[in-house]
Structure formats: C-alpha cells, structure tokens
CSV table of N, CA and C in Angstrom, one decimal:
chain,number,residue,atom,x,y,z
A,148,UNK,N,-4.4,30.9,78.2
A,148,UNK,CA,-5.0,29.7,78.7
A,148,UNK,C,-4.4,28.4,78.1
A,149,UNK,N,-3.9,28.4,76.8
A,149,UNK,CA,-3.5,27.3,76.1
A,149,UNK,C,-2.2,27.1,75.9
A,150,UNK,N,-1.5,26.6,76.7
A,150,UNK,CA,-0.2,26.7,76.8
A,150,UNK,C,0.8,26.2,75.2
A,151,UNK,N,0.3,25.8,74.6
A,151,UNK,CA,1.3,25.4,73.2
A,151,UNK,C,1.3,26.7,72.5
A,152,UNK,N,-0.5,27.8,73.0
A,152,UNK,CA,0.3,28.7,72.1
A,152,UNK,C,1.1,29.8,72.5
A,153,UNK,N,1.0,29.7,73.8
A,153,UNK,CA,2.3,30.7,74.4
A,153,UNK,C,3.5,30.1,73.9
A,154,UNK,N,3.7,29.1,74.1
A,154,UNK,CA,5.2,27.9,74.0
A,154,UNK,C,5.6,28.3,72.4
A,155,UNK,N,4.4,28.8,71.4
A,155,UNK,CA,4.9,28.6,70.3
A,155,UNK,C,4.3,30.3,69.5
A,156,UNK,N,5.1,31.2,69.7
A,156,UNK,CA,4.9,32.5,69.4
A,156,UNK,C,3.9,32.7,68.1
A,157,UNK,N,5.1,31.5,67.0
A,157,UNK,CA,4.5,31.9,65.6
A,157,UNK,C,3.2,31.6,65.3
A,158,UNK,N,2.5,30.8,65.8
A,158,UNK,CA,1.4,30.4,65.9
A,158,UNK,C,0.2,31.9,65.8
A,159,UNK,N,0.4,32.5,66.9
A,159,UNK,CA,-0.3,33.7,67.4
A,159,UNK,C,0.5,34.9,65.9
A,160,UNK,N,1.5,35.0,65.4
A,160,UNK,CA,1.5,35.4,64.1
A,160,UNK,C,1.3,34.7,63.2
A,161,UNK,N,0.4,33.7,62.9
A,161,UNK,CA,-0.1,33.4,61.4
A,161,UNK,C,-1.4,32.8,62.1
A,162,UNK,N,-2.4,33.1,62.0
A,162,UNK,CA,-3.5,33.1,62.6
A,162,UNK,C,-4.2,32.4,61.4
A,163,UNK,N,-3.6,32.5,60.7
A,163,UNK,CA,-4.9,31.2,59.8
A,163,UNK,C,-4.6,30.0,59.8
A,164,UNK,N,-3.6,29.4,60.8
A,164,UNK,CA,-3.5,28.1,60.9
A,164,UNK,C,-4.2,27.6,62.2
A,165,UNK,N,-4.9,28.6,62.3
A,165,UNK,CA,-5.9,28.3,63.8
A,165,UNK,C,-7.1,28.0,63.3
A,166,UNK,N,-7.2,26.3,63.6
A,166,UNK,CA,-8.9,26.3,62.9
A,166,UNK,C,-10.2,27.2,63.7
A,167,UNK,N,-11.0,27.3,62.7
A,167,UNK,CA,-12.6,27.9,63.5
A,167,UNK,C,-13.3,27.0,62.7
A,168,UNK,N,-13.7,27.5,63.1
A,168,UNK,CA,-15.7,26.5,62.5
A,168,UNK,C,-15.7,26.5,61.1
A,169,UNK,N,-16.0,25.5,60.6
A,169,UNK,CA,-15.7,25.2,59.5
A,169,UNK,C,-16.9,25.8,57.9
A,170,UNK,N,-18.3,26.0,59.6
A,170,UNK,CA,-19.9,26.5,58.5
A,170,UNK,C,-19.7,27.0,59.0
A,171,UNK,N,-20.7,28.4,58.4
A,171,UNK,CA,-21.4,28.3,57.1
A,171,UNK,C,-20.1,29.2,56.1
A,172,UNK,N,-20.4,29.0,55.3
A,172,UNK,CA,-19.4,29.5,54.2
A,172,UNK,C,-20.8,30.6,53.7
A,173,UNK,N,-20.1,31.6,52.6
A,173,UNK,CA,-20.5,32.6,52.2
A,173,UNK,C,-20.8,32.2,50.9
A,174,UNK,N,-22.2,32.2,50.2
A,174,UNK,CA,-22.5,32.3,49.3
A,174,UNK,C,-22.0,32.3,47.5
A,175,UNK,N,-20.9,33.8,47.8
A,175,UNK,CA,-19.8,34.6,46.9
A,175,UNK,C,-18.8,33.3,46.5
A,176,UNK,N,-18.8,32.2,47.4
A,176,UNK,CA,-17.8,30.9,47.2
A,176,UNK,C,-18.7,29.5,47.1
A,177,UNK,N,-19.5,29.4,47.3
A,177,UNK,CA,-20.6,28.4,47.1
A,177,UNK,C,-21.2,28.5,46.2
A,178,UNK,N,-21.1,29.2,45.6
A,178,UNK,CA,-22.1,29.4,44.2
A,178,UNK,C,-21.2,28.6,43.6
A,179,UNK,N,-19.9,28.6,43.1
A,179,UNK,CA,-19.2,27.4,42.4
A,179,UNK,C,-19.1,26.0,42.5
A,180,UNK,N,-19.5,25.9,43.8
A,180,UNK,CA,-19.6,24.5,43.9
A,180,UNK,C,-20.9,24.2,43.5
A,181,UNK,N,-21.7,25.1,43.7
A,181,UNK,CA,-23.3,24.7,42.7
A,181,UNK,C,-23.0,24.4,41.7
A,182,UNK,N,-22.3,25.1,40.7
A,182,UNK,CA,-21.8,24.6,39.7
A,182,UNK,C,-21.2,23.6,39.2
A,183,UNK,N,-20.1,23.3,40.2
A,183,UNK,CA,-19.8,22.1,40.2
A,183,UNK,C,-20.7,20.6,40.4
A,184,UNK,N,-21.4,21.0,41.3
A,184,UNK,CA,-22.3,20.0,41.1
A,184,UNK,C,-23.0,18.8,40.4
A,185,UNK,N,-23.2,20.5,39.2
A,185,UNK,CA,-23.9,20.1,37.7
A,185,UNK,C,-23.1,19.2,36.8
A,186,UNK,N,-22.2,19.3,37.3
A,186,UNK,CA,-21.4,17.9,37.0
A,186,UNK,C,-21.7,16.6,36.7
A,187,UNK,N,-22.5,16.4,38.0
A,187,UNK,CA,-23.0,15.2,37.8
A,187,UNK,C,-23.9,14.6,37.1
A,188,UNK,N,-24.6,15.5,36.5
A,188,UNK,CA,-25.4,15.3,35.3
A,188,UNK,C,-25.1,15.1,33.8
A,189,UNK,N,-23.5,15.2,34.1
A,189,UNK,CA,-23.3,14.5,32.4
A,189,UNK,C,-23.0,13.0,32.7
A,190,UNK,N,-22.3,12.8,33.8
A,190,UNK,CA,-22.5,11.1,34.1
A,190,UNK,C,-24.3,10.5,34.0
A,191,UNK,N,-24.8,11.3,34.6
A,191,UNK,CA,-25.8,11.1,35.1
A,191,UNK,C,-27.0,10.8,33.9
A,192,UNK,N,-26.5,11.6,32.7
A,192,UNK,CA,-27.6,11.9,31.4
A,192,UNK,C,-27.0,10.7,30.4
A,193,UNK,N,-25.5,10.3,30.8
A,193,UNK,CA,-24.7,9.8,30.1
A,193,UNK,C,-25.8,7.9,30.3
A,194,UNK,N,-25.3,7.6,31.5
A,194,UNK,CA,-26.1,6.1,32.3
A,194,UNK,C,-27.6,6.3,31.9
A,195,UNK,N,-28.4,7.1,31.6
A,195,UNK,CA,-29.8,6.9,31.0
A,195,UNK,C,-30.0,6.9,29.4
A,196,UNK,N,-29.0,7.8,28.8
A,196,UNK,CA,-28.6,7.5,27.3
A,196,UNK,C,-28.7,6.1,27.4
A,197,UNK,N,-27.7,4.7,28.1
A,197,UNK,CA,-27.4,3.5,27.9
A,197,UNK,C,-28.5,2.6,28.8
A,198,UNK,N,-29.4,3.5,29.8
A,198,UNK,CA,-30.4,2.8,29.9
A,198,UNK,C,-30.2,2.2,31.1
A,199,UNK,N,-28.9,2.6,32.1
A,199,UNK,CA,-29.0,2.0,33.3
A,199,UNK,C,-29.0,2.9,34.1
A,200,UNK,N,-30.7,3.1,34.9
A,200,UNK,CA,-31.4,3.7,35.4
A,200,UNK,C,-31.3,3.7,36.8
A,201,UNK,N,-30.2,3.2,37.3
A,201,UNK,CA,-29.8,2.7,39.0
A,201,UNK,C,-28.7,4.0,38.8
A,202,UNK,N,-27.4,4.0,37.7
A,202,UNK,CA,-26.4,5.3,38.0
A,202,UNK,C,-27.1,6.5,37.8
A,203,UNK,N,-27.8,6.6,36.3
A,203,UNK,CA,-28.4,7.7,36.0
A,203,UNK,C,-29.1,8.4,37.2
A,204,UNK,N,-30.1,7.7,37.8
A,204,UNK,CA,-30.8,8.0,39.3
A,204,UNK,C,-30.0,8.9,40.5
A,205,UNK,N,-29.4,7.9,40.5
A,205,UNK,CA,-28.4,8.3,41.8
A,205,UNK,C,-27.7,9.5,41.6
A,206,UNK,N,-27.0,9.8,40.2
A,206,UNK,CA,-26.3,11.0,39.9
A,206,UNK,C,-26.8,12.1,39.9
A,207,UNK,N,-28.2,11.8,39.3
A,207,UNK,CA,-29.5,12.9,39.5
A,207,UNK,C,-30.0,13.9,40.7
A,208,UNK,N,-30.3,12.2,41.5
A,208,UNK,CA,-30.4,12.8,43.0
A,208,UNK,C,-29.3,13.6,43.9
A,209,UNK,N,-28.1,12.9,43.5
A,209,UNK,CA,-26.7,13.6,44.1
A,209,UNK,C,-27.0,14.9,43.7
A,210,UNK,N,-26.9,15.2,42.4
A,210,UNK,CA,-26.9,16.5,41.2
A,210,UNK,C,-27.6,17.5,42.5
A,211,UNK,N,-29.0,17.1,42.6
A,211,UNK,CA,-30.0,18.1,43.3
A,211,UNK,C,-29.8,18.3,44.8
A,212,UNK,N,-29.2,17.4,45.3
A,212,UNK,CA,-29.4,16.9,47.3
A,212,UNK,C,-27.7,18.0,47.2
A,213,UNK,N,-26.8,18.1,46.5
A,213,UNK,CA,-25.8,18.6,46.4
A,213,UNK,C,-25.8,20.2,46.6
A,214,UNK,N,-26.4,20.3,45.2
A,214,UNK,CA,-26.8,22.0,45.0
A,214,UNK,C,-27.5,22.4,46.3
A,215,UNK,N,-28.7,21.9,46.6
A,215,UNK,CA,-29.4,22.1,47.9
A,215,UNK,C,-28.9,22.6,49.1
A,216,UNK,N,-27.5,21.9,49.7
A,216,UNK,CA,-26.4,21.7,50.6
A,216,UNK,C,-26.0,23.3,49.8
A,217,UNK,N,-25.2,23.4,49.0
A,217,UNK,CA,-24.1,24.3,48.4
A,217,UNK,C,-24.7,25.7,48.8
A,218,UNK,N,-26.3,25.9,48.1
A,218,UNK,CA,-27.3,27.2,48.1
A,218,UNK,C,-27.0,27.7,49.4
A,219,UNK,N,-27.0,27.1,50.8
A,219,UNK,CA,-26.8,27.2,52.0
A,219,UNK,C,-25.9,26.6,52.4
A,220,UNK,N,-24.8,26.5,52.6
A,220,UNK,CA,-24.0,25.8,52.8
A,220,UNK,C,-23.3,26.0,54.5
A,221,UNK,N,-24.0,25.4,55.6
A,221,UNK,CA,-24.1,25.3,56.6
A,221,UNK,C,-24.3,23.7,57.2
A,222,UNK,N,-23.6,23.5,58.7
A,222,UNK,CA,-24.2,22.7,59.3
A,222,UNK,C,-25.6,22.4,59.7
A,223,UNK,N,-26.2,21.2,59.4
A,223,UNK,CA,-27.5,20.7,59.3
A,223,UNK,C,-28.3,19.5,58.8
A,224,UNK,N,-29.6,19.9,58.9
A,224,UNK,CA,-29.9,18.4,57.9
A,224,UNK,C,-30.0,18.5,56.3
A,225,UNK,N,-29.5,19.8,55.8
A,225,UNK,CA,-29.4,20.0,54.1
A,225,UNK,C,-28.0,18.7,54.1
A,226,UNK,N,-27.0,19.6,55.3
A,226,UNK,CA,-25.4,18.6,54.5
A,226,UNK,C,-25.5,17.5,54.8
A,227,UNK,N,-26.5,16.8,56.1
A,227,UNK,CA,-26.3,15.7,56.7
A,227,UNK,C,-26.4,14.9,55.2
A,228,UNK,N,-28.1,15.3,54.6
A,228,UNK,CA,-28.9,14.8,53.4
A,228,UNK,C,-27.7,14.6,52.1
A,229,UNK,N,-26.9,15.7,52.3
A,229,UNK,CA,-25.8,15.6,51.4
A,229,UNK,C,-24.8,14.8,51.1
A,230,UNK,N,-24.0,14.6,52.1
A,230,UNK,CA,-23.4,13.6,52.6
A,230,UNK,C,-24.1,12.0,52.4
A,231,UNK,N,-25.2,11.8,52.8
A,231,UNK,CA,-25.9,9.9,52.7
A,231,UNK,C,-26.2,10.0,51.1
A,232,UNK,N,-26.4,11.0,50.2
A,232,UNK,CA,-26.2,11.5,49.0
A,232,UNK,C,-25.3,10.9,48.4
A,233,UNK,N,-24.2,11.8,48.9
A,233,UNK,CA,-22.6,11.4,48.0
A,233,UNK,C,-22.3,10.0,48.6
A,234,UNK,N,-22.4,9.8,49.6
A,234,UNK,CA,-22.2,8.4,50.2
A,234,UNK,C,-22.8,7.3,49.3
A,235,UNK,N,-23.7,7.1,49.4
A,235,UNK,CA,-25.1,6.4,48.3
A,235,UNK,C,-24.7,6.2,46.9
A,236,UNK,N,-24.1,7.4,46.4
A,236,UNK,CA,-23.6,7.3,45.4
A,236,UNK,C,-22.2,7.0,45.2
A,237,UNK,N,-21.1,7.1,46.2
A,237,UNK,CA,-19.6,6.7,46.6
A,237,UNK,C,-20.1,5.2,45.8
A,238,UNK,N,-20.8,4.6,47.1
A,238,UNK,CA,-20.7,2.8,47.3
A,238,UNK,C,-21.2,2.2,46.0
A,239,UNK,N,-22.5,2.8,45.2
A,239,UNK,CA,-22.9,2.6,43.9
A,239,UNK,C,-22.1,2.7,43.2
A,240,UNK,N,-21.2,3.5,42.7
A,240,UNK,CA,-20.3,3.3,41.5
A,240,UNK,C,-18.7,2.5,42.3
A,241,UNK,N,-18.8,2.4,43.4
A,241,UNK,CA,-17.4,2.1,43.5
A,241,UNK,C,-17.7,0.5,43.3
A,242,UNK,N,-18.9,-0.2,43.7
A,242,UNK,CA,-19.4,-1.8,43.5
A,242,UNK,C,-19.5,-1.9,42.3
A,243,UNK,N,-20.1,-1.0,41.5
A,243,UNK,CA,-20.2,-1.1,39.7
A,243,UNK,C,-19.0,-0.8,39.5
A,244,UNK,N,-18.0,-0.5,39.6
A,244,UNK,CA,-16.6,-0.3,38.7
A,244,UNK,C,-15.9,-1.9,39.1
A,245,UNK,N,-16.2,-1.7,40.9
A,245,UNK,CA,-15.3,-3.5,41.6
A,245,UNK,C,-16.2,-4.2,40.2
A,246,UNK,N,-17.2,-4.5,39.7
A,246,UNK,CA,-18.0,-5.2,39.2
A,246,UNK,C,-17.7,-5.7,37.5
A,247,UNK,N,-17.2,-4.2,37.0
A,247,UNK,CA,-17.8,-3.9,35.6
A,247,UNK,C,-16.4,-3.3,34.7
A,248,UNK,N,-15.1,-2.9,35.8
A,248,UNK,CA,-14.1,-2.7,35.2
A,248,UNK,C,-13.5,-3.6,35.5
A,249,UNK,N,-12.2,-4.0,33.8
A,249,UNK,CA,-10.9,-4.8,33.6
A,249,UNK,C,-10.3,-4.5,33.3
A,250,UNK,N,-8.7,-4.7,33.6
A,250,UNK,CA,-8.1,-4.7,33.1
A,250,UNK,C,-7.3,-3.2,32.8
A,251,UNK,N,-6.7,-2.7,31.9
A,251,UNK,CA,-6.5,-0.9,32.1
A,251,UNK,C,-7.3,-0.2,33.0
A,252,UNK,N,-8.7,-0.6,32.6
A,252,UNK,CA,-9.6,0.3,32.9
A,252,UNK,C,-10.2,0.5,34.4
A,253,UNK,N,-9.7,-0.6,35.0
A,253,UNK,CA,-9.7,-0.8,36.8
A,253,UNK,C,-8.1,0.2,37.0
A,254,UNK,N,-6.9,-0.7,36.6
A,254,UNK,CA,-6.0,-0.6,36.8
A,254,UNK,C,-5.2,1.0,36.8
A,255,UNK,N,-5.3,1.0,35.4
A,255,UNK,CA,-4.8,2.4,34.5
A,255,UNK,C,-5.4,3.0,35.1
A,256,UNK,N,-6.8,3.5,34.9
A,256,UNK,CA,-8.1,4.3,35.3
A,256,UNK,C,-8.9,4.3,36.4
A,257,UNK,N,-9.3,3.4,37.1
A,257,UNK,CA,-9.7,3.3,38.6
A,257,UNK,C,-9.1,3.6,39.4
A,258,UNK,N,-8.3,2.7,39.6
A,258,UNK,CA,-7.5,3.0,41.1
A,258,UNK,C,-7.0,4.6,40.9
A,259,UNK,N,-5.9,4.8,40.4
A,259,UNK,CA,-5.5,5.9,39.8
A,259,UNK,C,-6.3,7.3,40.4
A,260,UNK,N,-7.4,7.3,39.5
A,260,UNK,CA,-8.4,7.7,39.9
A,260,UNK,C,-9.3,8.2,41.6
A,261,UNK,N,-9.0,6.7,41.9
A,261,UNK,CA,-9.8,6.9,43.6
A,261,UNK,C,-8.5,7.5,44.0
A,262,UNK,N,-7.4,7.3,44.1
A,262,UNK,CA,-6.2,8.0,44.6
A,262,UNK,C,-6.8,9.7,44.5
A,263,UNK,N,-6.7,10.0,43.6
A,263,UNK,CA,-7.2,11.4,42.9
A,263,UNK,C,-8.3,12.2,43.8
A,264,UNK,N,-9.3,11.2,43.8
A,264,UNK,CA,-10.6,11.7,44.6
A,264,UNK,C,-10.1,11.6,46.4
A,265,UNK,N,-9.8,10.7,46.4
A,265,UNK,CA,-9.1,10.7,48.0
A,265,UNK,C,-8.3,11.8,48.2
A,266,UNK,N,-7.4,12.7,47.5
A,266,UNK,CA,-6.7,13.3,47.6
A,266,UNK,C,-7.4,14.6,47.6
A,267,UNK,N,-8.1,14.8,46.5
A,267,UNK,CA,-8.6,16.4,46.6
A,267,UNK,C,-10.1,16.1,47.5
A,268,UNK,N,-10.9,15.2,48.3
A,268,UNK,CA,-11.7,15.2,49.4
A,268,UNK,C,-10.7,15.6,50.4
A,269,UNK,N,-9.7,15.0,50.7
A,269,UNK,CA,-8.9,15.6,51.8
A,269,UNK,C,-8.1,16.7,51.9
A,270,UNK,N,-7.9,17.0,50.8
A,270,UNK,CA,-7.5,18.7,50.7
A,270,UNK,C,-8.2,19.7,51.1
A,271,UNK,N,-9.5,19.6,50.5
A,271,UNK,CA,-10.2,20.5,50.7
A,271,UNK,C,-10.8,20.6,52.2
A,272,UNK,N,-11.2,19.4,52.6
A,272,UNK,CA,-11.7,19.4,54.1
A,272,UNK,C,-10.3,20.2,55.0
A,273,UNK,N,-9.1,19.4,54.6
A,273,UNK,CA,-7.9,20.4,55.1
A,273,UNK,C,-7.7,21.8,55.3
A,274,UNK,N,-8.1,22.4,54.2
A,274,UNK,CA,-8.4,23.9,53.4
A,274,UNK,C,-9.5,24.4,54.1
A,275,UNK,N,-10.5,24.0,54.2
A,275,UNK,CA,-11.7,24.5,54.3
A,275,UNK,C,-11.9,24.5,56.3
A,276,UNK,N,-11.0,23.9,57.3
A,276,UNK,CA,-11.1,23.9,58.1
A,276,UNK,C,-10.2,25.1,59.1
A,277,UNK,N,-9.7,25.9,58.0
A,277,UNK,CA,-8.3,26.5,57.9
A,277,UNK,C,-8.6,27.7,57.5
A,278,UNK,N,-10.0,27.9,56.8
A,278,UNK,CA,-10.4,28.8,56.0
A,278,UNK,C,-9.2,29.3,55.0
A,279,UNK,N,-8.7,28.4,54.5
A,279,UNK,CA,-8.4,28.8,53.3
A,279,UNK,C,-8.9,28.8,52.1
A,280,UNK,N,-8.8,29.9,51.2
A,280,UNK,CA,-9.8,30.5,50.4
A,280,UNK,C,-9.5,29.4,49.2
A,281,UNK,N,-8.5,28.2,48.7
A,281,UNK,CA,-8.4,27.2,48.0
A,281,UNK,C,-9.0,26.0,48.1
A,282,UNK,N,-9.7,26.2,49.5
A,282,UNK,CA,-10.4,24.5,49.7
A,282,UNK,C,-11.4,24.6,48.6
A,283,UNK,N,-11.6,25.5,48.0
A,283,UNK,CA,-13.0,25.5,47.0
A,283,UNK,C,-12.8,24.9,45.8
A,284,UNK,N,-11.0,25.3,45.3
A,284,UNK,CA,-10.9,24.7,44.4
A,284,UNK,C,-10.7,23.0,44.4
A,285,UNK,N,-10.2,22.4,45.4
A,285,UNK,CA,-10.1,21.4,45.9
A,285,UNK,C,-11.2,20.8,45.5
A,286,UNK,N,-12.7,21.1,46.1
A,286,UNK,CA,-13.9,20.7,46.3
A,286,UNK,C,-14.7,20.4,44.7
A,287,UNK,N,-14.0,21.4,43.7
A,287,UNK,CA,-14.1,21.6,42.8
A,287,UNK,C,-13.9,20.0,42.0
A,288,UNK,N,-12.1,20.3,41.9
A,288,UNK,CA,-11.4,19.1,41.5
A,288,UNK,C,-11.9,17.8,41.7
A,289,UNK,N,-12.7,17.7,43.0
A,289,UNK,CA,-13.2,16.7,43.6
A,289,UNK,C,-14.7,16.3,42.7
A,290,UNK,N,-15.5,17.4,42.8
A,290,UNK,CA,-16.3,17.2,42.0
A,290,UNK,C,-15.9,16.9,40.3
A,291,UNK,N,-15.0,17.0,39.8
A,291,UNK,CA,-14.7,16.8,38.5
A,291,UNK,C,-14.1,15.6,38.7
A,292,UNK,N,-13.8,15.1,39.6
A,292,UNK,CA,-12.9,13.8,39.0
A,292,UNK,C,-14.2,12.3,40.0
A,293,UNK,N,-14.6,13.0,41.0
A,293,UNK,CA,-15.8,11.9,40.7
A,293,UNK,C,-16.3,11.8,39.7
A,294,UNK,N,-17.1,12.9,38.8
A,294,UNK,CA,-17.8,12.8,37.3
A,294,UNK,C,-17.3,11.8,36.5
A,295,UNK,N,-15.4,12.5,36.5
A,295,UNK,CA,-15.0,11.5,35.9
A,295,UNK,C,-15.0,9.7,35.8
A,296,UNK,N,-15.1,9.6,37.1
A,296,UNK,CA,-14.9,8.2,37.8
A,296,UNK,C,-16.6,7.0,37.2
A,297,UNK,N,-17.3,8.1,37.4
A,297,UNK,CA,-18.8,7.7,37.0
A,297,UNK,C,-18.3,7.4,35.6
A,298,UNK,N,-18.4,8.3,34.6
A,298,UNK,CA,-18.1,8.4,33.8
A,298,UNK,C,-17.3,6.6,33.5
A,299,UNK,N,-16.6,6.4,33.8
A,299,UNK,CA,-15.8,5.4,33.6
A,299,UNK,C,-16.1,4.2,33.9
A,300,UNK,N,-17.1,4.2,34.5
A,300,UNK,CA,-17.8,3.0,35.4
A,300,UNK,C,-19.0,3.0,34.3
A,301,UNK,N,-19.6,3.7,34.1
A,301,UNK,CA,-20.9,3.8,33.2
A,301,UNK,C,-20.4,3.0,31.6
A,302,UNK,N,-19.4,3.8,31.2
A,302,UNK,CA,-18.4,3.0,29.8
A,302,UNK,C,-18.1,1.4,30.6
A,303,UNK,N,-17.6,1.0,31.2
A,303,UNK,CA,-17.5,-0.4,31.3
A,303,UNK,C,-18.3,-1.0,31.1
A,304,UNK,N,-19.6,-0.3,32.0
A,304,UNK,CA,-21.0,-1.1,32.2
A,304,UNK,C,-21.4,-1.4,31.0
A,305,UNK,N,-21.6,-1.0,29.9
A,305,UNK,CA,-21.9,-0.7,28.9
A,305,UNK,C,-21.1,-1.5,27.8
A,306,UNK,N,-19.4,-1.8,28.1
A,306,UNK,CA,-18.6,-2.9,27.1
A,306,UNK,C,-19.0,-4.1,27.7
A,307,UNK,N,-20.2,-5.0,28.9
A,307,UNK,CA,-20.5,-6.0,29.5
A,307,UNK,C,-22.0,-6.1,28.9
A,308,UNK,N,-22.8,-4.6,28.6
A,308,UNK,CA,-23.7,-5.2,28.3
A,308,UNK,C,-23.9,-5.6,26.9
A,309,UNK,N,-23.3,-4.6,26.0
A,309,UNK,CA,-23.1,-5.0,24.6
A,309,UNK,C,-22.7,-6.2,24.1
C-alpha cells in the first residue's frame, strides 16, 4: 500500500525503525522510571530544609503525579496529569533560576544544563517511539538531570535569601 516502503527494501529488513504506538509500555521497564522519579524528592526535601515551600511542593507533587503515570504507564488521563505536572514544574524552576541564578551559575550551570535536559527529553521520546529498549535510559538521565537543575535553582534561591 505504501509506496516508500516498497521503493525502499531496507526498511522492510530492519523493522524497528517502523514506529508503532508508543503506550503502554510493560511494567519490567517502568518500574525504573518509578525510581527515577524519586528523584525528585531530594530537590524536593532539599527546598523545604531552606523553607521555600512553592519548589519543595511542586517537586513533591511531581514526585507522586509521576510515579502514578510510570505504575501504568499508558495513554490517558494518569500521563495527561503527568505531563501539566512536569510542565508546572518545568516553568516553576525555569522562572526561579531566570530569577535567582548569576553569573557561573546561570551561565556555567544553567544553560548548559537545559541543553542536557533538552537533549535526553528528546532522545528518549525518539527511542521510545522506535521501541527501543534505551529510551528508558534516556528517560532516566532526564530525570537525573532535571533533579539536578532544581537542585541548582534551590542553591541560588538560597545565596539571595541569606
């Protein structure tokens, strides 16, 4: 029916470069990113140590709205919830870093950084559309270096309020 892939043999021999549906993923690979998750909670424990109760929150609620998504990890309203989640929390730390980081610590460490997270969100969606069995680690990386990012934005906050 689809003429590029007659026109293009190799295609029809490497069959994992043919996307399918991207949910539900299996459990046996999801359970890590639950893990990953929990990530969020050292930022998250870190911003209520120092008393600012807007990141701590939000990392919290990510932490749980996250796992929730991962346990089942399927199209729906768990990921939709998931996504206005990470989202919610994207725009929160990315306005507190625009706000709260100078100097190295924008420059050296932020940008740098959002490069990083940009890179392994779109890996993985790449990977994971592809069914390849690496988008997880991708997803992973992603979750660790947002942590990180919070992380860094929380320490600024913190050299303004002192």
């Amino acid at each position: 029916e689809r003429p590029d892939i007659i026109e293009r043999p190799d295609i029809i021999e490497r069959p994992e470069i043919i996307e399918r549906p991207e949910f539900p993923k299996p459990f046996e690979i999801t359970k890590w990113l639950c893990v990953s998750s929990c990530f969020f909670l050292v930022p998250g424990t870190y911003a209520f140590y120092n008393q600012l109760y807007l990141y701590g929150t939000v990392c919290t609620y990510n932490t749980i709205l996250s796992i929730n998504h991962w346990i089942k990890a399927e199209d729906g309203t768990r990921r939709l919830i998931d996504r206005i989640s990470a989202s919610t929390c994207a725009i929160t730390y990315f306005v507190g870093g625009c706000l709260h980081c100078r100097g190295i610590y924008f420059y050296g460490y932020g940008i740098p950084i959002l490069f990083i997270i940009a890179f392994c969100f779109t890996m993985s969606n790449y990977l994971s559309v592809r069914w390849n069995p690496y988008w997880m680690y991708s997803h992973i990386m992603f979750h660790l270096t947002v942590s990180l990012s919070e992380l860094l934005v929380i320490y600024c906050t913190t050299l303004e309020v002192d």
